[in-house]
Tab-separated table of C-alpha atoms in Angstrom:
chain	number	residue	atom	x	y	z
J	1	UNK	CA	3.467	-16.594	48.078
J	2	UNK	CA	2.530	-15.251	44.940
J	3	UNK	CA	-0.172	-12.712	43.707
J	4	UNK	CA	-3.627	-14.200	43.428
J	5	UNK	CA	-4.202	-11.617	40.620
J	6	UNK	CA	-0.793	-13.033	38.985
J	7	UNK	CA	-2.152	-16.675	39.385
J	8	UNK	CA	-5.426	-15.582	38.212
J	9	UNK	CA	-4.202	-13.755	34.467
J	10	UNK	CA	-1.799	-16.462	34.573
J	11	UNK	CA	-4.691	-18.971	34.515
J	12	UNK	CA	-6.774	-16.775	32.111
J	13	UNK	CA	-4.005	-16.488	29.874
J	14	UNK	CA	-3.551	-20.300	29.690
J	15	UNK	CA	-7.189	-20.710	29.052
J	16	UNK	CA	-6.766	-18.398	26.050
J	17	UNK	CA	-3.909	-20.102	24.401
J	18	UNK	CA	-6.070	-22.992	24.781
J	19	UNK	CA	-8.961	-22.071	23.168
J	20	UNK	CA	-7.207	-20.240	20.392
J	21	UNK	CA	-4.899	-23.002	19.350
J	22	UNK	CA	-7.730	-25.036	19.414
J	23	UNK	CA	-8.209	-26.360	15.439
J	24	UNK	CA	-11.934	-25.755	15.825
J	25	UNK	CA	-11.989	-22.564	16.390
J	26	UNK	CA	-9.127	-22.076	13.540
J	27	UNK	CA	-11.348	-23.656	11.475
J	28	UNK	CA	-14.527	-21.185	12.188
J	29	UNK	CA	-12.539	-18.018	12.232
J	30	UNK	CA	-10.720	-19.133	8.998
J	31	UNK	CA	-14.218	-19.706	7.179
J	32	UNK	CA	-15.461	-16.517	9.085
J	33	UNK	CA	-12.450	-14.821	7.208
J	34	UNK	CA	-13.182	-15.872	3.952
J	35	UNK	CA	-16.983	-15.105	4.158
J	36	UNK	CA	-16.002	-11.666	4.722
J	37	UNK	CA	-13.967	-10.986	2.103
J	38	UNK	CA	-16.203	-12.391	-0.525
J	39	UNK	CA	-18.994	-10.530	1.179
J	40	UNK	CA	-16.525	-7.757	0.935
J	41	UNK	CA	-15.791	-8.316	-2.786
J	42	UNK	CA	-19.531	-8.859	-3.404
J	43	UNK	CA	-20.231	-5.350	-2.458
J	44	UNK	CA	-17.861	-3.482	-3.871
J	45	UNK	CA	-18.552	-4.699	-7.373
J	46	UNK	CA	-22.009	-3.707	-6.690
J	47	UNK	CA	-21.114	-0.402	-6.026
J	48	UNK	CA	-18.794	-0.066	-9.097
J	49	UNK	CA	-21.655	-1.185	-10.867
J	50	UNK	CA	-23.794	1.141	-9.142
J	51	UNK	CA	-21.515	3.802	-10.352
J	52	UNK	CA	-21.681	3.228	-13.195
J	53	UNK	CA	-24.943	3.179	-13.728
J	54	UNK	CA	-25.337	6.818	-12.796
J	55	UNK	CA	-22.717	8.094	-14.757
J	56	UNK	CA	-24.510	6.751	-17.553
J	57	UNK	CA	-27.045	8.438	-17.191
J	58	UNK	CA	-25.923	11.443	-16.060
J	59	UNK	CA	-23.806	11.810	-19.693
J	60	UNK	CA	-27.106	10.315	-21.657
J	61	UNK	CA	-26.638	7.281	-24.064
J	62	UNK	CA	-23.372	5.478	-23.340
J	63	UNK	CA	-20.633	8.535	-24.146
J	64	UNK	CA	-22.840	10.492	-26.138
J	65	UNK	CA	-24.972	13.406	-24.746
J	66	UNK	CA	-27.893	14.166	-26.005
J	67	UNK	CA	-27.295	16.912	-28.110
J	68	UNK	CA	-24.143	14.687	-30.045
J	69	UNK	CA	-22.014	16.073	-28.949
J	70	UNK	CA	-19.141	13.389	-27.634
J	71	UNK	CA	-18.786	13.530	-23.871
J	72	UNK	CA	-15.024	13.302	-22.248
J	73	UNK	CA	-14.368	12.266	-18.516
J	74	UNK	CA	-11.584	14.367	-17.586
């Protein structure tokens, strides 16, 4: 006589398979995926833009401080 624990993950496990193979959910967690990454991509450019932003003003006008002289990034 086998397990009921066995019988019972067995039965869970089958459930699973079920509900992953199921195309709807493939479908959701695909679009889920994809709205992620853009969201992803979204925020990252705003922080390179962000960035950016400061540096400029931390070296004053574009690359040139405000004395003249011509600022470097090293």
């Amino acid at each position: 006589m086998p397990d009921n624990n066995v019988t019972q993950a067995t039965e869970y496990m089958e459930l699973l398979h079920t509900v992953v193979s199921n195309d709807w959910f493939l479908l959701f967690a695909g679009l889920a995926s994809i709205i992620s990454l853009g969201m992803a991509l979204f925020a990252v450019s705003k922080v390179i833009k962000i960035d950016k932003s400061i540096h400029q003003k931390q070296s004053g006008t574009g690359n040139i401080q405000s004395a003249g002289d011509v600022h470097t990034n090293v």
